Amino acid sequence: MVNTNDALKEIELYAEENNVPIMTKEGITFLTNYIKKYNIKRILEIGAAIGYSSIMMALVDEEIEITTIERDEKRYLEAVKNIKKFHLEERINLIYKDAFDVNLTDQYDLVFIDAAKAQNIKFFEKFSKNLKPKGTIITDNMNFHGLVDKEPEEIKSRNLRALVRKLKDYATFLQENKKFDTEFLDIGDGIAISRPI
Ligand code: SAH
Ligand code: MG
């Protein structure tokens, strides 16, 4: 059996060395506490990366089942390895595909959106169909490393400016959404919590 703390540290170190944008400590602590508080058992995650957040969520309790999607081969393979290390392959169903090519019929208590930030509206629209009536959609990186608060002129790269504009559009989309109520929290890299009205 692996030592959980050591194995988690190893994943965190791999993420740092390979520039894999896993959730911050503050963000993951909030997410796992939310799962505990609302007794969430069925989770769909968009953007597995190397499996860090799905492993952390699965470790909350033994009844939790997660489906998570990753399109990058290298990260997917690393996630497979990490999930095996924690003996969580029975409870974490990892799908190696582009999320837009994945069609699920199951309903989830929580949909966690943490993939390509420019596509957030599309992810939200597609996967809100897989949300239980009293479920929650949580979106990570709403602040995108503090860039969302900056003036466009302050952001040098054109691609980054476009990305930040998309994130602002997503925030507006959530604010104006008639079917969901959204709370924006300045936790970790910025978290949005959306619940059906
Ligand atoms: N949730 C992870 C971090 C995810 S990083 C954690 O906190 O541990 C975002 C990941 O989403 C990247 O690995 C990227 O390859 C993946 N991704 C982006 N767009 C995607 C898409 N359309 N389908 C599947 N995966 C996608
Ligand atoms: Mg993230």
mmCIF file of C-alpha atoms and ligand atoms in Angstrom:
data_model
loop_
_atom_site.group_PDB
_atom_site.id
_atom_site.type_symbol
_atom_site.label_atom_id
_atom_site.label_comp_id
_atom_site.label_asym_id
_atom_site.label_seq_id
_atom_site.Cartn_x
_atom_site.Cartn_y
_atom_site.Cartn_z
ATOM 1 C CA MET A 1 0.000 0.000 0.000
ATOM 2 C CA VAL A 2 1.302 3.460 -0.847
ATOM 3 C CA ASN A 3 1.749 6.219 1.677
ATOM 4 C CA THR A 4 -0.980 8.629 0.615
ATOM 5 C CA ASN A 5 0.857 11.801 1.591
ATOM 6 C CA ASP A 6 4.088 10.813 -0.146
ATOM 7 C CA ALA A 7 2.235 9.734 -3.284
ATOM 8 C CA LEU A 8 0.306 13.029 -3.399
ATOM 9 C CA LYS A 9 3.530 14.992 -2.933
ATOM 10 C CA GLU A 10 5.027 13.087 -5.859
ATOM 11 C CA ILE A 11 2.107 14.078 -8.097
ATOM 12 C CA GLU A 12 2.383 17.712 -6.983
ATOM 13 C CA LEU A 13 6.110 17.672 -7.736
ATOM 14 C CA TYR A 14 5.550 16.102 -11.178
ATOM 15 C CA ALA A 15 2.952 18.801 -11.923
ATOM 16 C CA GLU A 16 5.363 21.557 -10.952
ATOM 17 C CA GLU A 17 8.262 20.132 -12.952
ATOM 18 C CA ASN A 18 6.144 19.487 -16.040
ATOM 19 C CA ASN A 19 3.988 22.622 -15.895
ATOM 20 C CA VAL A 20 0.743 20.751 -15.384
ATOM 21 C CA PRO A 21 -1.813 23.240 -14.017
ATOM 22 C CA ILE A 22 -3.327 21.210 -11.168
ATOM 23 C CA MET A 23 -5.597 22.901 -8.623
ATOM 24 C CA THR A 24 -4.005 25.017 -5.922
ATOM 25 C CA LYS A 25 -4.010 23.759 -2.317
ATOM 26 C CA GLU A 26 -6.648 26.324 -1.389
ATOM 27 C CA GLY A 27 -8.829 25.390 -4.359
ATOM 28 C CA ILE A 28 -8.676 21.645 -3.782
ATOM 29 C CA THR A 29 -9.362 22.081 -0.046
ATOM 30 C CA PHE A 30 -12.469 24.098 -0.867
ATOM 31 C CA LEU A 31 -13.612 21.519 -3.443
ATOM 32 C CA THR A 32 -13.160 18.486 -1.182
ATOM 33 C CA ASN A 33 -14.901 20.278 1.720
ATOM 34 C CA TYR A 34 -17.813 21.135 -0.579
ATOM 35 C CA ILE A 35 -18.092 17.466 -1.597
ATOM 36 C CA LYS A 36 -18.156 16.451 2.069
ATOM 37 C CA LYS A 37 -20.628 19.130 3.122
ATOM 38 C CA TYR A 38 -23.184 18.375 0.390
ATOM 39 C CA ASN A 39 -22.694 14.603 0.496
ATOM 40 C CA ILE A 40 -21.743 14.468 -3.180
ATOM 41 C CA LYS A 41 -21.207 10.955 -4.559
ATOM 42 C CA ARG A 42 -21.314 11.091 -8.341
ATOM 43 C CA ILE A 43 -18.879 13.449 -10.030
ATOM 44 C CA LEU A 44 -18.108 14.322 -13.633
ATOM 45 C CA GLU A 45 -14.839 16.159 -14.253
ATOM 46 C CA ILE A 46 -13.839 17.813 -17.512
ATOM 47 C CA GLY A 47 -10.028 18.002 -17.603
ATOM 48 C CA ALA A 48 -8.319 15.239 -15.635
ATOM 49 C CA ALA A 49 -4.728 16.245 -16.440
ATOM 50 C CA ILE A 50 -2.625 13.779 -14.383
ATOM 51 C CA GLY A 51 -5.482 12.740 -12.104
ATOM 52 C CA TYR A 52 -4.635 14.934 -9.127
ATOM 53 C CA SER A 53 -8.034 16.553 -8.492
ATOM 54 C CA SER A 54 -9.963 13.356 -9.238
ATOM 55 C CA ILE A 55 -7.799 11.395 -6.784
ATOM 56 C CA MET A 56 -8.251 14.096 -4.127
ATOM 57 C CA MET A 57 -12.023 14.050 -4.653
ATOM 58 C CA ALA A 58 -12.190 10.242 -4.581
ATOM 59 C CA LEU A 59 -10.265 10.190 -1.295
ATOM 60 C CA VAL A 60 -13.058 12.155 0.436
ATOM 61 C CA ASP A 61 -15.030 8.942 0.962
ATOM 62 C CA GLU A 62 -15.301 5.433 -0.414
ATOM 63 C CA GLU A 63 -18.738 5.813 -1.980
ATOM 64 C CA ILE A 64 -17.610 8.544 -4.356
ATOM 65 C CA GLU A 65 -17.492 7.667 -8.058
ATOM 66 C CA ILE A 66 -15.898 9.886 -10.648
ATOM 67 C CA THR A 67 -15.922 10.037 -14.415
ATOM 68 C CA THR A 68 -13.139 12.250 -15.728
ATOM 69 C CA ILE A 69 -12.079 13.196 -19.252
ATOM 70 C CA GLU A 70 -8.625 14.037 -20.639
ATOM 71 C CA ARG A 71 -7.598 14.550 -24.271
ATOM 72 C CA ASP A 72 -3.819 14.877 -23.901
ATOM 73 C CA GLU A 73 -2.101 11.493 -24.274
ATOM 74 C CA LYS A 74 0.886 12.128 -22.043
ATOM 75 C CA ARG A 75 -1.256 13.473 -19.212
ATOM 76 C CA TYR A 76 -3.803 10.700 -19.665
ATOM 77 C CA LEU A 77 -1.074 8.046 -19.333
ATOM 78 C CA GLU A 78 0.302 9.748 -16.231
ATOM 79 C CA ALA A 79 -3.243 9.871 -14.784
ATOM 80 C CA VAL A 80 -3.687 6.126 -15.425
ATOM 81 C CA LYS A 81 -0.464 5.480 -13.505
ATOM 82 C CA ASN A 82 -1.445 7.742 -10.608
ATOM 83 C CA ILE A 83 -4.974 6.343 -10.281
ATOM 84 C CA LYS A 84 -3.528 2.793 -10.182
ATOM 85 C CA LYS A 85 -1.050 3.820 -7.522
ATOM 86 C CA PHE A 86 -3.989 4.801 -5.298
ATOM 87 C CA HIS A 87 -5.974 1.666 -6.260
ATOM 88 C CA LEU A 88 -8.794 3.935 -7.401
ATOM 89 C CA GLU A 89 -9.380 2.434 -10.849
ATOM 90 C CA GLU A 90 -12.714 0.982 -9.654
ATOM 91 C CA ARG A 91 -14.014 4.411 -8.659
ATOM 92 C CA ILE A 92 -12.382 6.722 -11.168
ATOM 93 C CA ASN A 93 -13.477 6.129 -14.738
ATOM 94 C CA LEU A 94 -10.887 7.941 -16.871
ATOM 95 C CA ILE A 95 -11.859 8.631 -20.480
ATOM 96 C CA TYR A 96 -9.141 9.421 -23.030
ATOM 97 C CA LYS A 97 -11.023 11.679 -25.467
ATOM 98 C CA ASP A 98 -11.890 15.225 -26.322
ATOM 99 C CA ALA A 99 -14.779 16.085 -24.000
ATOM 100 C CA PHE A 100 -16.808 17.354 -26.950
ATOM 101 C CA ASP A 101 -16.755 13.816 -28.366
ATOM 102 C CA VAL A 102 -17.984 12.257 -25.147
ATOM 103 C CA ASN A 103 -21.709 11.688 -24.766
ATOM 104 C CA LEU A 104 -22.804 10.544 -21.350
ATOM 105 C CA THR A 105 -26.275 9.522 -20.274
ATOM 106 C CA ASP A 106 -25.620 9.410 -16.509
ATOM 107 C CA GLN A 107 -26.653 12.189 -14.136
ATOM 108 C CA TYR A 108 -24.151 13.629 -11.663
ATOM 109 C CA ASP A 109 -24.310 15.508 -8.345
ATOM 110 C CA LEU A 110 -21.333 17.595 -9.397
ATOM 111 C CA VAL A 111 -19.937 18.629 -12.762
ATOM 112 C CA PHE A 112 -16.450 20.078 -12.342
ATOM 113 C CA ILE A 113 -15.250 22.124 -15.319
ATOM 114 C CA ASP A 114 -11.449 22.461 -15.394
ATOM 115 C CA ALA A 115 -10.353 22.097 -19.041
ATOM 116 C CA ALA A 116 -9.688 24.571 -21.915
ATOM 117 C CA LYS A 117 -10.832 27.871 -20.419
ATOM 118 C CA ALA A 118 -11.934 29.407 -23.734
ATOM 119 C CA GLN A 119 -14.509 26.635 -24.122
ATOM 120 C CA ASN A 120 -16.202 27.073 -20.738
ATOM 121 C CA ILE A 121 -19.578 28.198 -22.109
ATOM 122 C CA LYS A 122 -19.686 25.189 -24.425
ATOM 123 C CA PHE A 123 -18.684 22.773 -21.651
ATOM 124 C CA PHE A 124 -21.325 24.280 -19.385
ATOM 125 C CA GLU A 125 -24.043 23.972 -22.013
ATOM 126 C CA LYS A 126 -23.119 20.442 -22.993
ATOM 127 C CA PHE A 127 -22.597 18.927 -19.552
ATOM 128 C CA SER A 128 -25.354 20.738 -17.631
ATOM 129 C CA LYS A 129 -27.534 18.117 -19.359
ATOM 130 C CA ASN A 130 -25.811 15.516 -17.175
ATOM 131 C CA LEU A 131 -26.537 17.352 -13.932
ATOM 132 C CA LYS A 132 -29.054 16.067 -11.402
ATOM 133 C CA PRO A 133 -31.873 18.567 -10.635
ATOM 134 C CA LYS A 134 -30.204 19.556 -7.359
ATOM 135 C CA GLY A 135 -26.645 19.235 -8.589
ATOM 136 C CA THR A 136 -23.821 21.780 -8.753
ATOM 137 C CA ILE A 137 -21.527 22.911 -11.534
ATOM 138 C CA ILE A 138 -18.159 24.144 -10.279
ATOM 139 C CA THR A 139 -15.730 25.931 -12.593
ATOM 140 C CA ASP A 140 -12.050 26.424 -11.744
ATOM 141 C CA ASN A 141 -9.635 29.205 -12.788
ATOM 142 C CA MET A 142 -12.180 32.024 -13.047
ATOM 143 C CA ASN A 143 -9.374 34.503 -12.210
ATOM 144 C CA PHE A 144 -6.824 32.814 -14.460
ATOM 145 C CA HIS A 145 -3.760 33.621 -12.364
ATOM 146 C CA GLY A 146 -5.078 37.109 -11.629
ATOM 147 C CA LEU A 147 -5.193 38.056 -15.318
ATOM 148 C CA VAL A 148 -8.969 38.501 -15.423
ATOM 149 C CA ASP A 149 -8.636 41.557 -13.144
ATOM 150 C CA LYS A 150 -6.022 43.238 -15.325
ATOM 151 C CA GLU A 151 -6.651 45.872 -17.981
ATOM 152 C CA PRO A 152 -6.341 44.366 -21.496
ATOM 153 C CA GLU A 153 -3.374 46.696 -22.255
ATOM 154 C CA GLU A 154 -1.471 45.173 -19.361
ATOM 155 C CA ILE A 155 -1.560 41.731 -20.956
ATOM 156 C CA LYS A 156 1.188 41.503 -23.536
ATOM 157 C CA SER A 157 0.285 38.304 -25.360
ATOM 158 C CA ARG A 158 -2.557 38.456 -27.849
ATOM 159 C CA ASN A 159 -3.586 34.852 -27.158
ATOM 160 C CA LEU A 160 -3.771 35.525 -23.456
ATOM 161 C CA ARG A 161 -5.857 38.652 -24.047
ATOM 162 C CA ALA A 162 -8.304 36.592 -26.101
ATOM 163 C CA LEU A 163 -8.453 33.947 -23.396
ATOM 164 C CA VAL A 164 -9.130 36.528 -20.696
ATOM 165 C CA ARG A 165 -11.905 38.017 -22.836
ATOM 166 C CA LYS A 166 -13.477 34.548 -23.129
ATOM 167 C CA LEU A 167 -13.298 34.072 -19.377
ATOM 168 C CA LYS A 168 -15.051 37.405 -18.870
ATOM 169 C CA ASP A 169 -17.708 36.342 -21.391
ATOM 170 C CA TYR A 170 -18.158 33.147 -19.403
ATOM 171 C CA ALA A 171 -18.587 35.088 -16.138
ATOM 172 C CA THR A 172 -21.229 37.261 -17.846
ATOM 173 C CA PHE A 173 -22.913 34.159 -19.258
ATOM 174 C CA LEU A 174 -23.161 32.745 -15.725
ATOM 175 C CA GLN A 175 -24.377 36.024 -14.216
ATOM 176 C CA GLU A 176 -27.110 36.366 -16.813
ATOM 177 C CA ASN A 177 -28.092 32.703 -16.834
ATOM 178 C CA LYS A 178 -31.777 32.383 -15.978
ATOM 179 C CA LYS A 179 -31.574 28.699 -15.102
ATOM 180 C CA PHE A 180 -28.611 28.848 -12.706
ATOM 181 C CA ASP A 181 -27.590 30.941 -9.739
ATOM 182 C CA THR A 182 -23.836 31.467 -9.578
ATOM 183 C CA GLU A 183 -21.605 32.456 -6.704
ATOM 184 C CA PHE A 184 -18.068 33.642 -7.510
ATOM 185 C CA LEU A 185 -15.449 32.903 -4.887
ATOM 186 C CA ASP A 186 -11.973 34.359 -4.659
ATOM 187 C CA ILE A 187 -10.558 31.041 -3.547
ATOM 188 C CA GLY A 188 -7.547 29.400 -5.175
ATOM 189 C CA ASP A 189 -7.506 30.636 -8.779
ATOM 190 C CA GLY A 190 -11.147 31.739 -8.604
ATOM 191 C CA ILE A 191 -14.067 29.336 -8.372
ATOM 192 C CA ALA A 192 -17.619 29.653 -9.690
ATOM 193 C CA ILE A 193 -20.407 27.632 -8.076
ATOM 194 C CA SER A 194 -23.559 27.320 -10.150
ATOM 195 C CA ARG A 195 -26.776 25.729 -8.942
ATOM 196 C CA PRO A 196 -30.051 25.285 -10.820
ATOM 197 C CA ILE A 197 -32.649 27.841 -9.685
HETATM 198 N N1 SAH B 1 -8.363 19.044 -12.953
HETATM 199 C C1 SAH B 1 -6.915 18.900 -12.985
HETATM 200 C C2 SAH B 1 -6.241 19.932 -13.852
HETATM 201 C C3 SAH B 1 -6.749 19.993 -15.264
HETATM 202 S S1 SAH B 1 -5.732 20.995 -16.297
HETATM 203 C C4 SAH B 1 -6.376 19.038 -11.568
HETATM 204 O O1 SAH B 1 -6.686 20.042 -10.913
HETATM 205 O O2 SAH B 1 -5.659 18.132 -11.118
HETATM 206 C C5 SAH B 1 -6.752 21.057 -17.714
HETATM 207 C C6 SAH B 1 -6.720 19.789 -18.560
HETATM 208 O O3 SAH B 1 -7.821 19.816 -19.430
HETATM 209 C C7 SAH B 1 -5.470 19.677 -19.455
HETATM 210 O O4 SAH B 1 -4.752 18.524 -19.115
HETATM 211 C C8 SAH B 1 -6.022 19.609 -20.870
HETATM 212 O O5 SAH B 1 -5.344 18.691 -21.699
HETATM 213 C C9 SAH B 1 -7.453 19.149 -20.623
HETATM 214 N N2 SAH B 1 -8.413 19.561 -21.661
HETATM 215 C C10 SAH B 1 -8.560 20.787 -22.199
HETATM 216 N N3 SAH B 1 -9.551 20.793 -23.097
HETATM 217 C C11 SAH B 1 -10.058 19.532 -23.128
HETATM 218 C C12 SAH B 1 -11.098 18.913 -23.871
HETATM 219 N N4 SAH B 1 -11.807 19.579 -24.780
HETATM 220 N N5 SAH B 1 -11.345 17.606 -23.642
HETATM 221 C C13 SAH B 1 -10.616 16.906 -22.733
HETATM 222 N N6 SAH B 1 -9.626 17.441 -21.995
HETATM 223 C C14 SAH B 1 -9.340 18.743 -22.204
HETATM 224 MG MG MG B 2 -7.802 24.345 -12.749
#
